[in-house]
Structure formats: C-alpha cells, structure tokens
C-alpha cells in the first residue's frame, strides 16, 4: 500500500499531462495510454483499501469498520468540485489554461494521505486477528 501511494503521487502529474498532451497533438493512442495510466494509478490503491481496512479492525467489528472506512472517502470527494475551483485559481499562475494539474493534485494528495496512514498503522504480520480485542 505504501508503494502504491508513492507511485501514485510521483506519476500523477505525468499521467494527467499525457492525456492533456494527447489532446493537443490529437493522438488517440497517447490518449488511451494516459487514460490507462490514470485509471491504474487511482484504482490500484483503491483495490488495496479493503484489505488494509480488514487488518485495522478486530474480527468482531470488521464488517462495520471496513464498510464505514471504505465508504467514508465520499465525505471528502463529494465536495471536491467546490475545493477545485479555488485550487485552480491558486494554480492558474503555474498552469495557465491547462487544468490538469488541479486534477493531478488530488491524486498526489490522496497518495500522501493514505501513504502516511498505512505507514503509521500497526503491523499485523503474524497477529491472529481473531483474538485481537478492541481497546
């Protein structure tokens, strides 16, 4: 999970700019490459989240913990368009009319946030999660 966070944060800007550049040069193969890269960078870590969350909760609370944790991403992302408007204004001096950096910023931020969460979480290798109790 930490590796996916680093890869997503590092490749976010190149992936989004490949899609932008493909529109500039009108290249469908480049567009497909960029779209596949963007999809992989966002869905690779998202597929790991349920596995990670399963290890964060004791067996007695795992169903509700994983369900709430997995669904709580909506609380932030549902408001993302409202955050993006002032963010684009802040990045306009850097990117001009190219809005792709604003989109890449969200992927970088997500990689940083879940990378830190995974890094500071307790290690569960060798721990029988059936006997772990809530504190």
Short mmCIF file of C-alpha atoms in Angstrom, two decimals:
data_model
loop_
_atom_site.label_atom_id
_atom_site.label_comp_id
_atom_site.label_asym_id
_atom_site.label_seq_id
_atom_site.Cartn_x
_atom_site.Cartn_y
_atom_site.Cartn_z
CA UNK A 1 0.00 0.00 0.00
CA UNK A 2 2.87 2.36 0.76
CA UNK A 3 4.42 1.54 -2.62
CA UNK A 4 1.15 2.31 -4.41
CA UNK A 5 0.94 5.63 -2.53
CA UNK A 6 4.43 6.64 -3.64
CA UNK A 7 3.90 5.53 -7.25
CA UNK A 8 0.56 7.35 -7.45
CA UNK A 9 1.99 10.58 -6.04
CA UNK A 10 5.06 10.50 -8.30
CA UNK A 11 3.27 9.58 -11.53
CA UNK A 12 0.16 11.73 -11.05
CA UNK A 13 1.40 14.78 -12.91
CA UNK A 14 2.93 12.85 -15.85
CA UNK A 15 -0.24 10.74 -16.24
CA UNK A 16 -2.59 13.71 -16.38
CA UNK A 17 -0.31 15.66 -18.69
CA UNK A 18 -0.10 12.71 -21.11
CA UNK A 19 -3.88 12.99 -21.52
CA UNK A 20 -3.65 16.76 -21.96
CA UNK A 21 -0.81 16.45 -24.48
CA UNK A 22 -2.70 13.77 -26.41
CA UNK A 23 -5.49 16.30 -26.95
CA UNK A 24 -3.01 18.94 -28.10
CA UNK A 25 -1.41 16.63 -30.69
CA UNK A 26 -4.69 14.78 -31.39
CA UNK A 27 -3.24 11.33 -30.68
CA UNK A 28 -5.74 8.60 -29.78
CA UNK A 29 -3.04 6.03 -28.81
CA UNK A 30 -1.48 8.59 -26.45
CA UNK A 31 -4.92 9.33 -25.02
CA UNK A 32 -5.51 5.62 -24.37
CA UNK A 33 -2.10 5.31 -22.71
CA UNK A 34 -2.77 8.30 -20.47
CA UNK A 35 -6.28 7.12 -19.58
CA UNK A 36 -5.00 3.65 -18.69
CA UNK A 37 -2.25 5.15 -16.56
CA UNK A 38 -4.68 7.49 -14.76
CA UNK A 39 -7.09 4.62 -14.13
CA UNK A 40 -4.34 2.34 -12.86
CA UNK A 41 -2.92 5.00 -10.52
CA UNK A 42 -6.31 5.69 -8.96
CA UNK A 43 -7.70 2.15 -8.83
CA UNK A 44 -4.58 0.23 -7.78
CA UNK A 45 -4.54 1.75 -4.28
CA UNK A 46 -8.35 1.76 -4.06
CA UNK A 47 -8.35 -2.01 -4.55
CA UNK A 48 -5.94 -2.38 -1.63
CA UNK A 49 -8.07 -0.36 0.78
CA UNK A 50 -10.47 -3.18 1.81
CA UNK A 51 -7.53 -5.47 2.51
CA UNK A 52 -5.82 -2.78 4.57
CA UNK A 53 -9.01 -1.96 6.48
CA UNK A 54 -9.62 -5.64 7.23
CA UNK A 55 -6.40 -5.66 9.21
CA UNK A 56 -7.26 -2.49 11.14
CA UNK A 57 -10.34 -3.89 12.87
CA UNK A 58 -10.82 -6.80 15.23
CA UNK A 59 -12.92 -9.64 13.86
CA UNK A 60 -15.95 -8.63 15.96
CA UNK A 61 -16.13 -5.18 14.32
CA UNK A 62 -14.59 -5.84 10.93
CA UNK A 63 -17.77 -5.67 8.84
CA UNK A 64 -18.90 -2.28 10.08
CA UNK A 65 -15.37 -0.89 10.31
CA UNK A 66 -14.42 -1.84 6.78
CA UNK A 67 -17.78 -0.72 5.39
CA UNK A 68 -17.63 2.67 7.07
CA UNK A 69 -13.95 3.18 6.32
CA UNK A 70 -14.28 2.22 2.67
CA UNK A 71 -17.35 4.39 2.14
CA UNK A 72 -16.08 7.41 4.07
CA UNK A 73 -14.00 8.53 1.11
CA UNK A 74 -17.22 10.04 -0.21
CA UNK A 75 -17.24 12.60 2.63
CA UNK A 76 -14.25 14.40 1.13
CA UNK A 77 -14.53 13.56 -2.57
CA UNK A 78 -18.19 14.58 -2.89
CA UNK A 79 -17.14 18.17 -2.19
CA UNK A 80 -14.07 18.04 -4.45
CA UNK A 81 -15.56 20.26 -7.21
CA UNK A 82 -16.06 23.05 -4.68
CA UNK A 83 -12.46 22.71 -3.50
CA UNK A 84 -11.17 22.57 -7.07
CA UNK A 85 -12.46 26.00 -8.08
CA UNK A 86 -10.27 28.00 -5.66
CA UNK A 87 -7.46 25.48 -6.10
CA UNK A 88 -7.48 26.10 -9.84
CA UNK A 89 -7.31 29.83 -9.14
CA UNK A 90 -4.23 29.24 -6.99
CA UNK A 91 -2.59 27.08 -9.68
CA UNK A 92 -3.57 29.34 -12.62
CA UNK A 93 -0.27 31.22 -12.40
CA UNK A 94 1.55 27.91 -12.85
CA UNK A 95 -0.62 26.10 -15.35
CA UNK A 96 -2.46 28.85 -17.24
CA UNK A 97 -5.47 27.39 -19.02
CA UNK A 98 -4.29 23.80 -18.52
CA UNK A 99 -6.47 22.46 -15.69
CA UNK A 100 -4.79 19.06 -15.44
CA UNK A 101 -2.50 19.96 -12.57
CA UNK A 102 -5.52 20.55 -10.35
CA UNK A 103 -6.73 17.01 -11.07
CA UNK A 104 -3.23 15.59 -10.54
CA UNK A 105 -3.02 17.47 -7.24
CA UNK A 106 -5.93 15.43 -5.85
CA UNK A 107 -4.19 12.17 -6.75
CA UNK A 108 -0.96 13.40 -5.15
CA UNK A 109 -2.83 14.43 -2.01
CA UNK A 110 -4.60 11.07 -1.81
CA UNK A 111 -1.30 9.23 -2.18
CA UNK A 112 0.26 11.28 0.61
CA UNK A 113 -2.71 10.84 2.96
CA UNK A 114 -3.19 7.10 2.58
CA UNK A 115 0.58 6.54 2.41
CA UNK A 116 1.01 8.21 5.79
CA UNK A 117 -1.97 6.30 7.22
CA UNK A 118 -0.51 2.99 6.04
CA UNK A 119 2.97 3.87 7.33
CA UNK A 120 1.84 4.78 10.85
CA UNK A 121 -0.67 1.94 11.21
CA UNK A 122 0.28 -1.03 13.36
CA UNK A 123 1.91 -4.03 11.70
CA UNK A 124 -0.26 -7.15 11.77
CA UNK A 125 2.02 -9.76 10.23
CA UNK A 126 1.85 -12.83 12.46
CA UNK A 127 -1.02 -11.47 14.57
CA UNK A 128 -4.13 -13.65 14.82
CA UNK A 129 -6.84 -11.06 14.23
CA UNK A 130 -9.48 -13.40 15.70
CA UNK A 131 -8.05 -12.86 19.19
CA UNK A 132 -7.43 -9.12 18.92
CA UNK A 133 -9.80 -7.18 21.17
CA UNK A 134 -10.99 -3.60 20.88
CA UNK A 135 -9.26 -1.19 23.25
#
